[in-house]
Short mmCIF file of C-alpha atoms in Angstrom, two decimals:
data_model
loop_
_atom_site.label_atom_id
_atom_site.label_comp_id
_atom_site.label_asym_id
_atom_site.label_seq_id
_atom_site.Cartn_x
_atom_site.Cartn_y
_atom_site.Cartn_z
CA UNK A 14 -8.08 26.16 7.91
CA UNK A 15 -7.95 24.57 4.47
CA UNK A 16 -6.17 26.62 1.48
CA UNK A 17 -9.44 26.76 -0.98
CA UNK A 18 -12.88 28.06 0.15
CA UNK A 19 -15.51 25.60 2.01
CA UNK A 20 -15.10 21.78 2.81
CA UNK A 21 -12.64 21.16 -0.25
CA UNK A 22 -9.25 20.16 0.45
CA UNK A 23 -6.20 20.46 -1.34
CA UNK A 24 -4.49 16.60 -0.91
CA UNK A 25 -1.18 15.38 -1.82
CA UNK A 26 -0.89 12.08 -2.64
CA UNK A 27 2.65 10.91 -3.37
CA UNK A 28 3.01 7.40 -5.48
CA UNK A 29 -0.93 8.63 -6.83
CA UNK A 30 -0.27 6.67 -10.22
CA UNK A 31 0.32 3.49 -8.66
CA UNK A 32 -2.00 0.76 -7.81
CA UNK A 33 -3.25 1.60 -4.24
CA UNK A 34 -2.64 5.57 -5.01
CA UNK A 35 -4.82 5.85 -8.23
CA UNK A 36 -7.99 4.57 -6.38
CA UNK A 37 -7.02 6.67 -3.24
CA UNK A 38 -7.44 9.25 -5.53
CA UNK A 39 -10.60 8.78 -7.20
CA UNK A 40 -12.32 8.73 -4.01
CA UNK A 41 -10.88 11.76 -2.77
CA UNK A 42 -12.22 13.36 -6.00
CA UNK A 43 -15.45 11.77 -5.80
CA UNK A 44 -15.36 13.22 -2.27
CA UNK A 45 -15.12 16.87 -3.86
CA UNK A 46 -11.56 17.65 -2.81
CA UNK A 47 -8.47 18.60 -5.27
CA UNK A 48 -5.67 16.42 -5.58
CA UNK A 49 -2.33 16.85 -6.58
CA UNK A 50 -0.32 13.39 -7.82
CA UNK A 51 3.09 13.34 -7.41
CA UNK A 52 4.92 9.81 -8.96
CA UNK A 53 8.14 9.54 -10.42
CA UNK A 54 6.42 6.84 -12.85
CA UNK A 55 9.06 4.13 -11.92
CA UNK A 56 6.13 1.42 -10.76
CA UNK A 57 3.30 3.90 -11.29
CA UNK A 58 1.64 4.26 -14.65
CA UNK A 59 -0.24 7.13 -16.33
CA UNK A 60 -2.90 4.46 -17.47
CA UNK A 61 -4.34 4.28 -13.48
CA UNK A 62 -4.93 8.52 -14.11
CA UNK A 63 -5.55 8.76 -17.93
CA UNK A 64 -8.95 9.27 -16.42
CA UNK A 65 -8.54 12.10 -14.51
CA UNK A 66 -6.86 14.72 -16.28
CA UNK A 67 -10.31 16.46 -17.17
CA UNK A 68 -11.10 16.99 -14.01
CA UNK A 69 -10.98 20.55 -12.74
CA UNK A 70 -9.89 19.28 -9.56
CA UNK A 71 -6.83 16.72 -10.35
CA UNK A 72 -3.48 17.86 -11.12
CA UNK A 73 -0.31 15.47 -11.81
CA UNK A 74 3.45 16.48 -11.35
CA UNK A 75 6.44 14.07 -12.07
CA UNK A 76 8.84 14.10 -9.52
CA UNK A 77 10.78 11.87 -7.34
CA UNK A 78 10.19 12.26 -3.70
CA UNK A 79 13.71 11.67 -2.70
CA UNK A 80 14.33 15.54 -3.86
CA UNK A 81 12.49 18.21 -1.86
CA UNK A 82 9.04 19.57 -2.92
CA UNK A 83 7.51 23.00 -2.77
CA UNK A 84 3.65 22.80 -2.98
CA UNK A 85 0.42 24.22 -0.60
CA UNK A 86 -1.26 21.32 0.39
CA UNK A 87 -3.80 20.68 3.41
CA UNK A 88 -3.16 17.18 3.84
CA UNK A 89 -0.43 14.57 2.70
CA UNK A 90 -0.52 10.92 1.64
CA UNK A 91 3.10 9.55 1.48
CA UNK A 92 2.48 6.32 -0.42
CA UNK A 93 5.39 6.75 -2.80
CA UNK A 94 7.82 3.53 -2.78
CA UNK A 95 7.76 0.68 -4.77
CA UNK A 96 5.84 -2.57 -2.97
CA UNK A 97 6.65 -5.76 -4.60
CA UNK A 98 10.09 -7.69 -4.33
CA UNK A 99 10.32 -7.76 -7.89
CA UNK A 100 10.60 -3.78 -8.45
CA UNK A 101 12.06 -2.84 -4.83
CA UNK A 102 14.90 -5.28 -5.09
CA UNK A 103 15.76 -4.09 -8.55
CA UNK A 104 17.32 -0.76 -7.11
CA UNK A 105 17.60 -1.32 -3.40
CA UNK A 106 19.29 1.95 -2.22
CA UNK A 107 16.92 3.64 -4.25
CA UNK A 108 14.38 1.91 -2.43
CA UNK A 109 15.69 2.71 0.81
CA UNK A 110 16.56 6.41 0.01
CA UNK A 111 12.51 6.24 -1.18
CA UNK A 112 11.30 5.46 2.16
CA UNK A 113 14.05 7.34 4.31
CA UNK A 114 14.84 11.02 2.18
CA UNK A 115 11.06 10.73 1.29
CA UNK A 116 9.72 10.35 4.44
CA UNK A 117 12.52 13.27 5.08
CA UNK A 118 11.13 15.37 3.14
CA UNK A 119 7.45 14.99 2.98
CA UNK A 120 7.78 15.18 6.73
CA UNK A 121 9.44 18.54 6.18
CA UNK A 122 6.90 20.02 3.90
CA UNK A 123 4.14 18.68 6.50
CA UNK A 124 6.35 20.68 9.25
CA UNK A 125 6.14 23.80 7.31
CA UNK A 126 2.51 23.40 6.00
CA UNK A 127 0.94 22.60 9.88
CA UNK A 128 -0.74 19.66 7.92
CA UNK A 129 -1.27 16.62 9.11
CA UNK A 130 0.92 13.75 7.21
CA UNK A 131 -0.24 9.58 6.37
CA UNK A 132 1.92 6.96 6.19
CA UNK A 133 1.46 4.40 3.78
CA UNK A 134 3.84 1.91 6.32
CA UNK A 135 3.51 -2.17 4.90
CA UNK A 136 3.06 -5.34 7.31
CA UNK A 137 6.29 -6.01 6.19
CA UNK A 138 7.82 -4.40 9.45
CA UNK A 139 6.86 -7.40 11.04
CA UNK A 140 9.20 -9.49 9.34
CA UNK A 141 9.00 -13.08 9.34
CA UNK A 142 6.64 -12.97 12.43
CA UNK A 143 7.21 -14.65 15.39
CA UNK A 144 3.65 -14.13 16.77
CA UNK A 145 0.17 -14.66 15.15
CA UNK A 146 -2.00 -12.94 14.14
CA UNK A 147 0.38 -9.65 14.21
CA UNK A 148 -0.61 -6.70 16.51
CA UNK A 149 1.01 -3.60 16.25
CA UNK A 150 2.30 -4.13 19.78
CA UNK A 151 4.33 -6.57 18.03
CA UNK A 152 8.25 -5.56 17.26
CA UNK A 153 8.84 -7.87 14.27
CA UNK A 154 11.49 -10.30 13.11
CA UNK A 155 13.27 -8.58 10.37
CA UNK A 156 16.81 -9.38 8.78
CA UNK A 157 18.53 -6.35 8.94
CA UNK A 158 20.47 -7.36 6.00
CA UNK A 159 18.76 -9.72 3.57
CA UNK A 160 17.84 -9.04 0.17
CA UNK A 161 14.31 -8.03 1.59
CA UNK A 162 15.59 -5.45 3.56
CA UNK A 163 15.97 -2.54 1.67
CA UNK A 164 11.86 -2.62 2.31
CA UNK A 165 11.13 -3.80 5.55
CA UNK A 166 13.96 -1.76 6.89
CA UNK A 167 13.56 0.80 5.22
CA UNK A 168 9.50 1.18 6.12
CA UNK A 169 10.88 0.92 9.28
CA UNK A 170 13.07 3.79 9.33
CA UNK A 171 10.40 5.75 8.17
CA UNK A 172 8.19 4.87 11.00
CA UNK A 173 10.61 6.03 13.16
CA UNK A 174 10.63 9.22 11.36
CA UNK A 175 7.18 9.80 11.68
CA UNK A 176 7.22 9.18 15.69
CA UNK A 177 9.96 10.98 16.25
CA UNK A 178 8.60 14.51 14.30
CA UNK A 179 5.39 13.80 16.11
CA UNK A 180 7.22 13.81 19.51
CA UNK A 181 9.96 16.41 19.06
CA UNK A 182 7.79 18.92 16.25
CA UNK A 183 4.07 17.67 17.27
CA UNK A 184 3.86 16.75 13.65
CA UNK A 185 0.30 15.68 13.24
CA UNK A 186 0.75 11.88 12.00
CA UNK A 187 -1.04 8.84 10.79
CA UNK A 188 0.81 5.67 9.98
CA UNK A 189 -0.86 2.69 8.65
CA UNK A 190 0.57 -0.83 8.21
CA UNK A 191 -0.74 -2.07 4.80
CA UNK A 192 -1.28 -5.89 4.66
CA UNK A 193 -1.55 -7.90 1.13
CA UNK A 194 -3.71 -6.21 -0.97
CA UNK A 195 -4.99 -6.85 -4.33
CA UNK A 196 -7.38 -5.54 -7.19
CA UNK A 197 -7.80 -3.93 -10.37
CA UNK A 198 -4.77 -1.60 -11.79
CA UNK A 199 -1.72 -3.55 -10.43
CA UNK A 200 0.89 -4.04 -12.26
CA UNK A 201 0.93 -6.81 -14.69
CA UNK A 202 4.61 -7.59 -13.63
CA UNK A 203 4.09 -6.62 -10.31
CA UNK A 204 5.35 -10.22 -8.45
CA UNK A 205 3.07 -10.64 -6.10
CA UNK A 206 1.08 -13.48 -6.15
CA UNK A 207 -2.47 -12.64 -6.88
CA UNK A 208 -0.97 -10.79 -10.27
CA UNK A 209 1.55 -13.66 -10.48
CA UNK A 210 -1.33 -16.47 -10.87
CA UNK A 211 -3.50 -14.73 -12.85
CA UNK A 212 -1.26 -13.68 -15.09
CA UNK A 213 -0.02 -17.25 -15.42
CA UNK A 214 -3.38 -18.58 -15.58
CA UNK A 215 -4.41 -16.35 -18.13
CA UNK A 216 -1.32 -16.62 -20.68
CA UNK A 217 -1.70 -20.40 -20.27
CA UNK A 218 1.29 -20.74 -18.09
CA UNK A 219 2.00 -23.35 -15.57
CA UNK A 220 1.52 -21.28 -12.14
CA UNK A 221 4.75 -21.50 -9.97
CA UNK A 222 4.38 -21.28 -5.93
CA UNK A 223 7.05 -20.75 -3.73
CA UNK A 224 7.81 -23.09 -0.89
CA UNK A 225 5.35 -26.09 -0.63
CA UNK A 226 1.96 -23.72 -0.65
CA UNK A 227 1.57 -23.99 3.22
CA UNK A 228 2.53 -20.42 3.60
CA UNK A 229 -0.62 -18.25 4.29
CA UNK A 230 -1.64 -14.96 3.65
CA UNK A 231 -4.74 -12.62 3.65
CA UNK A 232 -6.26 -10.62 0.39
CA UNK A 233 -7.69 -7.22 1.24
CA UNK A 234 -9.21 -5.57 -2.11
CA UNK A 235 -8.01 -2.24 -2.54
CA UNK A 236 -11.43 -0.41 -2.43
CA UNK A 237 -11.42 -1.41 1.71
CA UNK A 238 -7.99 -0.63 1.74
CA UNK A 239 -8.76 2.87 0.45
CA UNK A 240 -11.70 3.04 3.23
CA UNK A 241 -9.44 2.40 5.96
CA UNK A 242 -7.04 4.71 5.43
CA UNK A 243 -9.37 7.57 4.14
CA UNK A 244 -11.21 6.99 7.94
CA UNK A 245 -6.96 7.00 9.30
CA UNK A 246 -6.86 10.60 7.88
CA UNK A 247 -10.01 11.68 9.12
CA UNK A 248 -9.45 10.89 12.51
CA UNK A 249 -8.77 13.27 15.58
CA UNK A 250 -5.03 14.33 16.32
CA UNK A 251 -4.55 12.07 19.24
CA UNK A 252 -4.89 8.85 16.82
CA UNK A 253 -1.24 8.51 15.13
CA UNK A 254 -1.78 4.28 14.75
CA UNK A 255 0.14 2.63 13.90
CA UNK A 256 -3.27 0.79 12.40
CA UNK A 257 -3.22 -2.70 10.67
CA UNK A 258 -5.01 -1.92 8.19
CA UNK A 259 -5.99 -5.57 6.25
CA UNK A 260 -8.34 -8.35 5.84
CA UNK A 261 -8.16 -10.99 8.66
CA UNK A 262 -9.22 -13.98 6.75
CA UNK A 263 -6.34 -16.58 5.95
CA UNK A 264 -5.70 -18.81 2.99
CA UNK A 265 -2.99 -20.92 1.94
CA UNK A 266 -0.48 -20.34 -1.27
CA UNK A 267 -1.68 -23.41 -2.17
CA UNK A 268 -5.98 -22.35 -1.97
CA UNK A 269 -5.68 -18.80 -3.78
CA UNK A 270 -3.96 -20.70 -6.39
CA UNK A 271 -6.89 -23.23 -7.04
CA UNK A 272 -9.62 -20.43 -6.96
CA UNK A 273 -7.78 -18.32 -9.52
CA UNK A 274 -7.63 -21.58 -11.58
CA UNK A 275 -10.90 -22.13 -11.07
CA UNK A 276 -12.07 -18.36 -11.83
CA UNK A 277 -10.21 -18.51 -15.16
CA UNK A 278 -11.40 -21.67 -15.97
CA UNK A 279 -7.48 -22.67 -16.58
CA UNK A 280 -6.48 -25.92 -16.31
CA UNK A 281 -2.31 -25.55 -16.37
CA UNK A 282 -0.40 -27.34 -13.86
CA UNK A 283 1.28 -25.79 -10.71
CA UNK A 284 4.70 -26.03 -9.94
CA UNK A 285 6.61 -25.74 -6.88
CA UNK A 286 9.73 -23.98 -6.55
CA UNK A 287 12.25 -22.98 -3.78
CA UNK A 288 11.35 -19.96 -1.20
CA UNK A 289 12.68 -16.75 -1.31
CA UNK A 290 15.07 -16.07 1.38
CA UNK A 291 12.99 -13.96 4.20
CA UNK A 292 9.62 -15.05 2.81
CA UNK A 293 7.43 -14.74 5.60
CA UNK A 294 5.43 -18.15 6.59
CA UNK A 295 2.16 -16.53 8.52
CA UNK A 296 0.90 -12.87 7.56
CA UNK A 297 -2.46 -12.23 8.66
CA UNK A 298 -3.25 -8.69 10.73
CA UNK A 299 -4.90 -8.22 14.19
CA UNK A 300 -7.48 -5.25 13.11
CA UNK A 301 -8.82 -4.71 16.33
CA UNK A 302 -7.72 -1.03 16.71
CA UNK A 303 -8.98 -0.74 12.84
CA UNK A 304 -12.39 -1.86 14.38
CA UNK A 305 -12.50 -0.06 17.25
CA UNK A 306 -10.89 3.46 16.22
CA UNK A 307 -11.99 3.59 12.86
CA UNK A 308 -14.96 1.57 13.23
CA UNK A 309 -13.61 -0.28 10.08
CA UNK A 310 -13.40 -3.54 8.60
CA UNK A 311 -13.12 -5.28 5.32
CA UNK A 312 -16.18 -5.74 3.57
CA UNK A 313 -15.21 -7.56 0.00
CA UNK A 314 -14.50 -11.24 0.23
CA UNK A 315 -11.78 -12.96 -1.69
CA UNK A 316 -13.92 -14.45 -4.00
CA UNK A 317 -15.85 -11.33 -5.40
CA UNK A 318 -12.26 -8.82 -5.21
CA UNK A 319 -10.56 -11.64 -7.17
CA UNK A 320 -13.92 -11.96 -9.95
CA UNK A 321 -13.28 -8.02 -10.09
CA UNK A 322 -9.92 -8.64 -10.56
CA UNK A 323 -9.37 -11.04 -12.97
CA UNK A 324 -11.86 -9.09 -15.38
CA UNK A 325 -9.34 -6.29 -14.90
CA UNK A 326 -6.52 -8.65 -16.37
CA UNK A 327 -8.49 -9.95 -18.78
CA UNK A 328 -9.07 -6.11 -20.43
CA UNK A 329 -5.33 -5.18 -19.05
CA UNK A 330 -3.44 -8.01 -21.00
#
């Protein structure tokens, strides 16, 4: 039984002013529902929901999810944590306490609600993977103590949360496991390397890869990353994932960095520079259970998310 009249849902969506949040939330409005954003504003930005706040149906609270919440929700979106090396190393523990206390206590206010609860979990539980593609059969191969770690680990621990209220409270859970994922309304410092060469490429800057440019990845634009975990949500009770949710298509450091030259029409040079310690090699998701359960898969290729995206940068910077 929802908490307001007919089909409309009252959501919480933790982390809503951040990249992947803010366009979870527009479709969730578009879809009729009322949302409530919760974001401390440490990697979030008001700018991703300056377009909201006339809506009837949108509401936005500062508050960091560490500390308990009191709020009458009918469904919750834990996406709050920050994502990119750059902002999750700068604080570490904080990170961690992010992922562990809030998974704590958005767990808790699922408990007391009877709602069912999402995960945003990260392909970074998998490490520097052993296997490839990854399945979510797959353990990982995670430092325990590296500078990454604070992350991984702490997704991890929050994961284990999740399973374990399911098991011992019957805790209605979903947990996805986010791969890369790009598009319009990430942070202009955010470190990652779509952001990272187009920001470069834009400002004229020589465009620095990591390691030799070998190292692959896959792109999934946010809009199909938004699909696949609305359809996660909307699934029956006995589907807890976890789900890869991600695009399967590879590419090298090495080719994103020559189409985002070649989308910006830049010509500065590339440079090479040392890897990161813990920087995985492969990351590329088995979506098979995305396919089959959710009847999902990606739908926007690399080359139209990144012409979206690098518009978006162009009007950002």
């Amino acid at each position: 039984m929802t908490r307001i009249y007919g089909s409309r849902k009252r959501i919480l969506v933790t982390g809503g002013a951040g990249f992947v949040g803010s366009h979870l939330i527009d479709r969730l409005i578009d879809a009729g529902h009322e949302v409530l954003c919760v974001d401390n504003l440490f990697t979030g930005t008001k700018r991703n929901i300056d377009h909201l706040h006339n809506s009837p149906r949108f509401e936005f609270l500062r508050h960091d999810v560490t500390l308990p919440l009191y709020v009458e929700v009918d469904e919750i979106y834990n996406l709050a944590c920050p994502a990119s090396p750059v902002h999750y190393q700068h604080d570490p523990v904080q990170t961690t306490k992010t992922s562990v206390h809030g998974a704590i206590n958005m767990l808790g206010l699922a408990k007391r609600l009877r709602c069912k609860i999402l995960q945003a979990s990260t392909s970074e539980v998998y490490g520097d993977p052993a296997i490839h593609p990854q399945t979510e059969e797959y353990w990982g191969h995670v430092n325990p103590i590296g500078p990454r770690s604070c992350y991984d680990e702490g997704k991890r621990c929050a994961e284990t949360l999740f399973f374990d209220y399911h098991r011992q409270l019957n805790l209605e859970i979903k947990v996805a496991r986010i791969f890369n994922t790009y598009g319009p309304r990430m942070h202009l410092a955010d470190g990652r390397v779509v952001s990272n060469f187009i920001v470069q490429a834009l400002n004229g800057n020589p465009i620095t890869i990591y390691g030799d440019g070998s190292q692959t990845r896959s792109f999934c634009y946010v809009d199909d990353l938004v699909e696949g975990l609305i359809r996660l949500m909307e699934t029956s009770s006995s589907v807890t994932g976890p789900i890869n949710i991600g695009n399967p298509t590879e590419f090298t450091i090495s080719e994103l960095a020559q189409r985002i030259l070649a989308m910006t029409g830049s010509s500065v040079p590339i440079v090479m520079m040392d890897l990161p310690q813990d920087d995985p090699r492969q990351r590329r998701p088995d979506i098979t259970k995305a396919r089959d359960v959710l009847g999902w898969e990606p739908k926007i290729d690399l080359k139209e998310g990144l012409r979206r995206t690098v518009e978006y940068f162009k009007e950002a910077m």
